[in-house]
Amino acid sequence: MSCSSNKDRDYEAQSQIINQFLKQVNHKLVVMSGKGGVGKSTVATNLAIFLSNQGYRVGLLDVDVHGPSISGLLGLTNLKLNTSGSRIHPYLYNENLEVVSIQGLLNQPDDPLIWRGPLKIGIIRQFLSDVDWGPLDFLIIDSPPGTGDEPLTVAQTIIDCKAIIVTTPQEIALADVRKSIHFCEKVNMPILGIVENMSGFICPTCGNTHDIFKAGGGEKTASDYKIPFLGRLPIDPSIVTAGDEDRSIDTLNHNIKIEMQSIIDKLINLLPINQKGAEESMKVAIPLVSGKLCTHFGHCEHFAIITVNDGRIIKQELLTPPPHAPGVIPNWVADQGCTDIIVGGIGEAAQAILQNRGVKVTCGAPSDTPENLLDKYMKGELVDSGNSCDHEHGHSCGGH
Ligand code: ADP
């Protein structure tokens, strides 16, 4: 067997382990920022601590290979992760919060477990496959700033991950946030909301708020892009001191705790907490010939069966239907659990079977790839033309 097929097999096996783990995680959140130093790690760490204090089981993963800061923010600069065999044990910060940071492995640079494979992508995948996380309510990932390899690997590996974007209020930071928003749109990762950090300074002497980096820019960007605004955190010297003195940011002052709690409350409201599986989902069938929609429903080579959850594709299969005979293919489509079907033309009898079995039929779609058709379908751009059976061939399309 060739070397590359061995590698493919290893990659596949690892993907399976990752998927098994991810199935046990209710909510996967990646905390992103357009530029460094805006407080992304501070927000990620606070989210993890607050959620764990509220009784949620939380995993906090720092994938910032170049500047891991989570362990410092938690007062764990000397954090060392234990390994046994091929398994990595997360650090238990409290009974609900498990922490894994690249920092905890840096003192073992020769460890072949950690450094095998293409560096950044390999490490992130290993953190998902080789760490003994256990079932989690939240996996919070602190990604390095920008739109590089790390957030891309997260988006590609954790297909139902959602983003939280942290920014400071001034225009230079907001320009980078817009790049992060466009990145999320490109990789099809929903944005849960924007947090504006370092938003005003409450003077401990006079009690007035001074907008050192201006204020409100994050909220305006959120509103421009119709993204939820989760809230703002003021500049608070206790955050810097806690980080610098290697004390946990658990020791934050009262004001910032109130603001942080309000961000958590908004976040929880946006998530289907404790309603696992309640997110909107659909399974769409598209008949294909040579990789594109077959306008002749009953005579297609394959069906693309695409599962969409919460607006994102979570599974795509290519299935061969049984041989063409009256009623067979529509019933087979319904047996696959499909909720929707996109077709060019379709016979009335076939259409009736599908509709009776609860499958929504959209007729009159053009010959295009399943991805393009699904994209248009989800945007509401594919309009059912009614029974368009005759528009292509001037005769019945089959599948009766
Ligand atoms: P990033 O992850 O975006 O690079 P960090 O979370 O590491 O940013 O924060 C950068 C620095 O700013 C740290 O020293 C941190 O303590 C400080 N910091 C973050 N948020 C605040 C805040 N609201 N008030 C004061 N200092 C802050």
PDB file of N, CA and C and ligand atoms in Angstrom, residues 32-33 35-46 64 67 69-70 73 142-145 166 168 196-201 233-244 249 256, ligand 1:
ATOM      1  N   MET A  32     -12.954  34.588  18.253  1.00  0.00           N
ATOM      2  CA  MET A  32     -12.043  35.119  17.229  1.00  0.00           C
ATOM      3  C   MET A  32     -11.869  36.624  17.394  1.00  0.00           C
ATOM      4  N   SER A  33     -10.812  37.150  16.792  1.00  0.00           N
ATOM      5  CA  SER A  33     -10.692  38.603  16.717  1.00  0.00           C
ATOM      6  C   SER A  33      -9.952  38.929  15.436  1.00  0.00           C
ATOM      7  N   LYS A  35      -7.721  41.383  15.153  1.00  0.00           N
ATOM      8  CA  LYS A  35      -6.321  41.687  15.465  1.00  0.00           C
ATOM      9  C   LYS A  35      -5.993  41.272  16.893  1.00  0.00           C
ATOM     10  N   GLY A  36      -4.698  41.228  17.194  1.00  0.00           N
ATOM     11  CA  GLY A  36      -4.249  40.788  18.518  1.00  0.00           C
ATOM     12  C   GLY A  36      -4.412  41.875  19.568  1.00  0.00           C
ATOM     13  N   GLY A  37      -4.439  41.458  20.820  1.00  0.00           N
ATOM     14  CA  GLY A  37      -4.427  42.404  21.935  1.00  0.00           C
ATOM     15  C   GLY A  37      -5.757  43.049  22.243  1.00  0.00           C
ATOM     16  N   VAL A  38      -6.847  42.578  21.629  1.00  0.00           N
ATOM     17  CA  VAL A  38      -8.145  43.210  21.878  1.00  0.00           C
ATOM     18  C   VAL A  38      -8.886  42.563  23.059  1.00  0.00           C
ATOM     19  N   GLY A  39      -8.318  41.476  23.581  1.00  0.00           N
ATOM     20  CA  GLY A  39      -8.940  40.841  24.743  1.00  0.00           C
ATOM     21  C   GLY A  39      -9.698  39.564  24.396  1.00  0.00           C
ATOM     22  N   LYS A  40      -9.359  38.977  23.268  1.00  0.00           N
ATOM     23  CA  LYS A  40     -10.043  37.753  22.840  1.00  0.00           C
ATOM     24  C   LYS A  40      -9.849  36.629  23.864  1.00  0.00           C
ATOM     25  N   SER A  41      -8.590  36.423  24.295  1.00  0.00           N
ATOM     26  CA  SER A  41      -8.338  35.338  25.258  1.00  0.00           C
ATOM     27  C   SER A  41      -8.997  35.654  26.595  1.00  0.00           C
ATOM     28  N   THR A  42      -9.008  36.924  26.947  1.00  0.00           N
ATOM     29  CA  THR A  42      -9.653  37.336  28.193  1.00  0.00           C
ATOM     30  C   THR A  42     -11.133  36.975  28.148  1.00  0.00           C
ATOM     31  N   VAL A  43     -11.774  37.278  27.024  1.00  0.00           N
ATOM     32  CA  VAL A  43     -13.208  36.974  26.886  1.00  0.00           C
ATOM     33  C   VAL A  43     -13.429  35.465  26.868  1.00  0.00           C
ATOM     34  N   ALA A  44     -12.589  34.742  26.109  1.00  0.00           N
ATOM     35  CA  ALA A  44     -12.755  33.271  26.031  1.00  0.00           C
ATOM     36  C   ALA A  44     -12.633  32.659  27.423  1.00  0.00           C
ATOM     37  N   THR A  45     -11.640  33.117  28.176  1.00  0.00           N
ATOM     38  CA  THR A  45     -11.398  32.552  29.503  1.00  0.00           C
ATOM     39  C   THR A  45     -12.551  32.883  30.451  1.00  0.00           C
ATOM     40  N   ASN A  46     -13.002  34.129  30.379  1.00  0.00           N
ATOM     41  CA  ASN A  46     -14.140  34.515  31.229  1.00  0.00           C
ATOM     42  C   ASN A  46     -15.400  33.729  30.890  1.00  0.00           C
ATOM     43  N   ASP A  64      -3.855  28.820  20.089  1.00  0.00           N
ATOM     44  CA  ASP A  64      -2.925  29.857  19.641  1.00  0.00           C
ATOM     45  C   ASP A  64      -1.493  29.350  19.822  1.00  0.00           C
ATOM     46  N   GLY A  67       1.052  32.440  20.487  1.00  0.00           N
ATOM     47  CA  GLY A  67       0.991  33.234  21.724  1.00  0.00           C
ATOM     48  C   GLY A  67      -0.087  32.730  22.660  1.00  0.00           C
ATOM     49  N   SER A  69      -2.228  32.249  25.693  1.00  0.00           N
ATOM     50  CA  SER A  69      -2.286  33.076  26.891  1.00  0.00           C
ATOM     51  C   SER A  69      -3.310  32.595  27.904  1.00  0.00           C
ATOM     52  N   ILE A  70      -4.073  31.574  27.541  1.00  0.00           N
ATOM     53  CA  ILE A  70      -5.115  31.090  28.440  1.00  0.00           C
ATOM     54  C   ILE A  70      -4.541  30.671  29.799  1.00  0.00           C
ATOM     55  N   LEU A  73      -3.829  33.605  31.948  1.00  0.00           N
ATOM     56  CA  LEU A  73      -5.045  34.264  32.437  1.00  0.00           C
ATOM     57  C   LEU A  73      -5.712  33.460  33.546  1.00  0.00           C
ATOM     58  N   ASP A 142     -10.101  29.184  21.909  1.00  0.00           N
ATOM     59  CA  ASP A 142      -9.456  30.483  21.764  1.00  0.00           C
ATOM     60  C   ASP A 142      -8.530  30.395  20.559  1.00  0.00           C
ATOM     61  N   SER A 143      -8.915  31.101  19.501  1.00  0.00           N
ATOM     62  CA  SER A 143      -8.155  31.021  18.256  1.00  0.00           C
ATOM     63  C   SER A 143      -7.213  32.214  18.162  1.00  0.00           C
ATOM     64  N   PRO A 144      -6.082  32.085  17.493  1.00  0.00           N
ATOM     65  CA  PRO A 144      -5.233  33.275  17.332  1.00  0.00           C
ATOM     66  C   PRO A 144      -5.947  34.336  16.505  1.00  0.00           C
ATOM     67  N   PRO A 145      -5.502  35.602  16.596  1.00  0.00           N
ATOM     68  CA  PRO A 145      -6.174  36.646  15.827  1.00  0.00           C
ATOM     69  C   PRO A 145      -6.049  36.402  14.330  1.00  0.00           C
ATOM     70  N   VAL A 166     -14.511  39.204  19.058  1.00  0.00           N
ATOM     71  CA  VAL A 166     -14.180  40.224  20.058  1.00  0.00           C
ATOM     72  C   VAL A 166     -13.464  41.364  19.353  1.00  0.00           C
ATOM     73  N   THR A 168     -12.204  45.803  19.843  1.00  0.00           N
ATOM     74  CA  THR A 168     -12.189  47.051  20.613  1.00  0.00           C
ATOM     75  C   THR A 168     -12.926  48.087  19.759  1.00  0.00           C
ATOM     76  N   GLU A 196     -17.732  43.899  22.507  1.00  0.00           N
ATOM     77  CA  GLU A 196     -16.844  45.067  22.427  1.00  0.00           C
ATOM     78  C   GLU A 196     -16.069  45.165  23.740  1.00  0.00           C
ATOM     79  N   ASN A 197     -14.771  44.946  23.659  1.00  0.00           N
ATOM     80  CA  ASN A 197     -13.936  44.984  24.867  1.00  0.00           C
ATOM     81  C   ASN A 197     -13.210  46.323  24.940  1.00  0.00           C
ATOM     82  N   MET A 198     -12.740  46.655  26.120  1.00  0.00           N
ATOM     83  CA  MET A 198     -12.030  47.910  26.365  1.00  0.00           C
ATOM     84  C   MET A 198     -12.902  49.090  25.937  1.00  0.00           C
ATOM     85  N   SER A 199     -14.164  48.966  26.255  1.00  0.00           N
ATOM     86  CA  SER A 199     -15.147  49.948  25.851  1.00  0.00           C
ATOM     87  C   SER A 199     -15.356  50.918  27.012  1.00  0.00           C
ATOM     88  N   GLY A 200     -14.593  51.989  26.994  1.00  0.00           N
ATOM     89  CA  GLY A 200     -14.689  52.974  28.076  1.00  0.00           C
ATOM     90  C   GLY A 200     -13.919  52.544  29.313  1.00  0.00           C
ATOM     91  N   PHE A 201     -13.538  53.551  30.085  1.00  0.00           N
ATOM     92  CA  PHE A 201     -12.772  53.291  31.318  1.00  0.00           C
ATOM     93  C   PHE A 201     -13.521  53.956  32.467  1.00  0.00           C
ATOM     94  N   LEU A 233     -17.357  45.260  27.537  1.00  0.00           N
ATOM     95  CA  LEU A 233     -16.613  45.195  28.803  1.00  0.00           C
ATOM     96  C   LEU A 233     -15.755  46.445  28.895  1.00  0.00           C
ATOM     97  N   PRO A 234     -15.792  47.137  30.022  1.00  0.00           N
ATOM     98  CA  PRO A 234     -14.954  48.340  30.150  1.00  0.00           C
ATOM     99  C   PRO A 234     -13.482  47.974  30.349  1.00  0.00           C
ATOM    100  N   ILE A 235     -12.633  48.990  30.195  1.00  0.00           N
ATOM    101  CA  ILE A 235     -11.226  48.792  30.543  1.00  0.00           C
ATOM    102  C   ILE A 235     -11.160  48.693  32.059  1.00  0.00           C
ATOM    103  N   ASP A 236     -10.520  47.650  32.527  1.00  0.00           N
ATOM    104  CA  ASP A 236     -10.475  47.443  33.971  1.00  0.00           C
ATOM    105  C   ASP A 236      -9.057  47.021  34.367  1.00  0.00           C
ATOM    106  N   PRO A 237      -8.357  47.897  35.096  1.00  0.00           N
ATOM    107  CA  PRO A 237      -6.971  47.568  35.455  1.00  0.00           C
ATOM    108  C   PRO A 237      -6.866  46.231  36.186  1.00  0.00           C
ATOM    109  N   SER A 238      -7.935  45.794  36.833  1.00  0.00           N
ATOM    110  CA  SER A 238      -7.827  44.525  37.580  1.00  0.00           C
ATOM    111  C   SER A 238      -7.621  43.348  36.623  1.00  0.00           C
ATOM    112  N   ILE A 239      -8.040  43.517  35.357  1.00  0.00           N
ATOM    113  CA  ILE A 239      -7.816  42.436  34.381  1.00  0.00           C
ATOM    114  C   ILE A 239      -6.326  42.317  34.073  1.00  0.00           C
ATOM    115  N   VAL A 240      -5.699  43.474  33.843  1.00  0.00           N
ATOM    116  CA  VAL A 240      -4.268  43.454  33.522  1.00  0.00           C
ATOM    117  C   VAL A 240      -3.488  42.915  34.706  1.00  0.00           C
ATOM    118  N   THR A 241      -3.804  43.416  35.894  1.00  0.00           N
ATOM    119  CA  THR A 241      -3.050  42.994  37.081  1.00  0.00           C
ATOM    120  C   THR A 241      -3.209  41.495  37.300  1.00  0.00           C
ATOM    121  N   ALA A 242      -4.429  41.024  37.158  1.00  0.00           N
ATOM    122  CA  ALA A 242      -4.643  39.593  37.397  1.00  0.00           C
ATOM    123  C   ALA A 242      -3.795  38.778  36.435  1.00  0.00           C
ATOM    124  N   GLY A 243      -3.833  39.185  35.130  1.00  0.00           N
ATOM    125  CA  GLY A 243      -3.055  38.443  34.134  1.00  0.00           C
ATOM    126  C   GLY A 243      -1.566  38.532  34.422  1.00  0.00           C
ATOM    127  N   ASP A 244      -1.088  39.745  34.653  1.00  0.00           N
ATOM    128  CA  ASP A 244       0.351  39.933  34.838  1.00  0.00           C
ATOM    129  C   ASP A 244       0.866  39.269  36.104  1.00  0.00           C
ATOM    130  N   ILE A 249      -8.338  35.345  36.528  1.00  0.00           N
ATOM    131  CA  ILE A 249      -9.248  36.474  36.341  1.00  0.00           C
ATOM    132  C   ILE A 249     -10.576  36.231  37.051  1.00  0.00           C
ATOM    133  N   ILE A 256     -17.034  44.529  36.231  1.00  0.00           N
ATOM    134  CA  ILE A 256     -16.766  43.731  35.034  1.00  0.00           C
ATOM    135  C   ILE A 256     -17.478  42.383  35.135  1.00  0.00           C
TER     136      ILE A 256
HETATM  137  P1  ADP B   1      -5.898  38.871  22.755  1.00  0.00           P
HETATM  138  O1  ADP B   1      -6.273  37.463  23.100  1.00  0.00           O
HETATM  139  O2  ADP B   1      -6.903  39.553  21.910  1.00  0.00           O
HETATM  140  O3  ADP B   1      -4.513  38.990  22.197  1.00  0.00           O
HETATM  141  P2  ADP B   1      -5.734  39.295  25.618  1.00  0.00           P
HETATM  142  O4  ADP B   1      -6.997  38.744  26.142  1.00  0.00           O
HETATM  143  O5  ADP B   1      -4.504  38.449  25.762  1.00  0.00           O
HETATM  144  O6  ADP B   1      -5.889  39.727  24.103  1.00  0.00           O
HETATM  145  O7  ADP B   1      -5.534  40.703  26.285  1.00  0.00           O
HETATM  146  C1  ADP B   1      -4.423  41.541  25.955  1.00  0.00           C
HETATM  147  C2  ADP B   1      -4.046  42.354  27.167  1.00  0.00           C
HETATM  148  O8  ADP B   1      -5.089  43.253  27.462  1.00  0.00           O
HETATM  149  C3  ADP B   1      -3.825  41.519  28.425  1.00  0.00           C
HETATM  150  O9  ADP B   1      -2.793  42.070  29.168  1.00  0.00           O
HETATM  151  C4  ADP B   1      -5.146  41.661  29.174  1.00  0.00           C
HETATM  152  O10 ADP B   1      -4.963  41.539  30.567  1.00  0.00           O
HETATM  153  C5  ADP B   1      -5.558  43.078  28.790  1.00  0.00           C
HETATM  154  N1  ADP B   1      -7.017  43.274  28.772  1.00  0.00           N
HETATM  155  C6  ADP B   1      -7.939  42.565  28.088  1.00  0.00           C
HETATM  156  N2  ADP B   1      -9.168  43.049  28.291  1.00  0.00           N
HETATM  157  C7  ADP B   1      -9.042  44.093  29.147  1.00  0.00           C
HETATM  158  C8  ADP B   1      -9.946  45.032  29.765  1.00  0.00           C
HETATM  159  N3  ADP B   1     -11.259  44.974  29.521  1.00  0.00           N
HETATM  160  N4  ADP B   1      -9.427  45.945  30.583  1.00  0.00           N
HETATM  161  C9  ADP B   1      -8.116  46.006  30.809  1.00  0.00           C
HETATM  162  N5  ADP B   1      -7.213  45.181  30.276  1.00  0.00           N
HETATM  163  C10 ADP B   1      -7.659  44.237  29.436  1.00  0.00           C
END
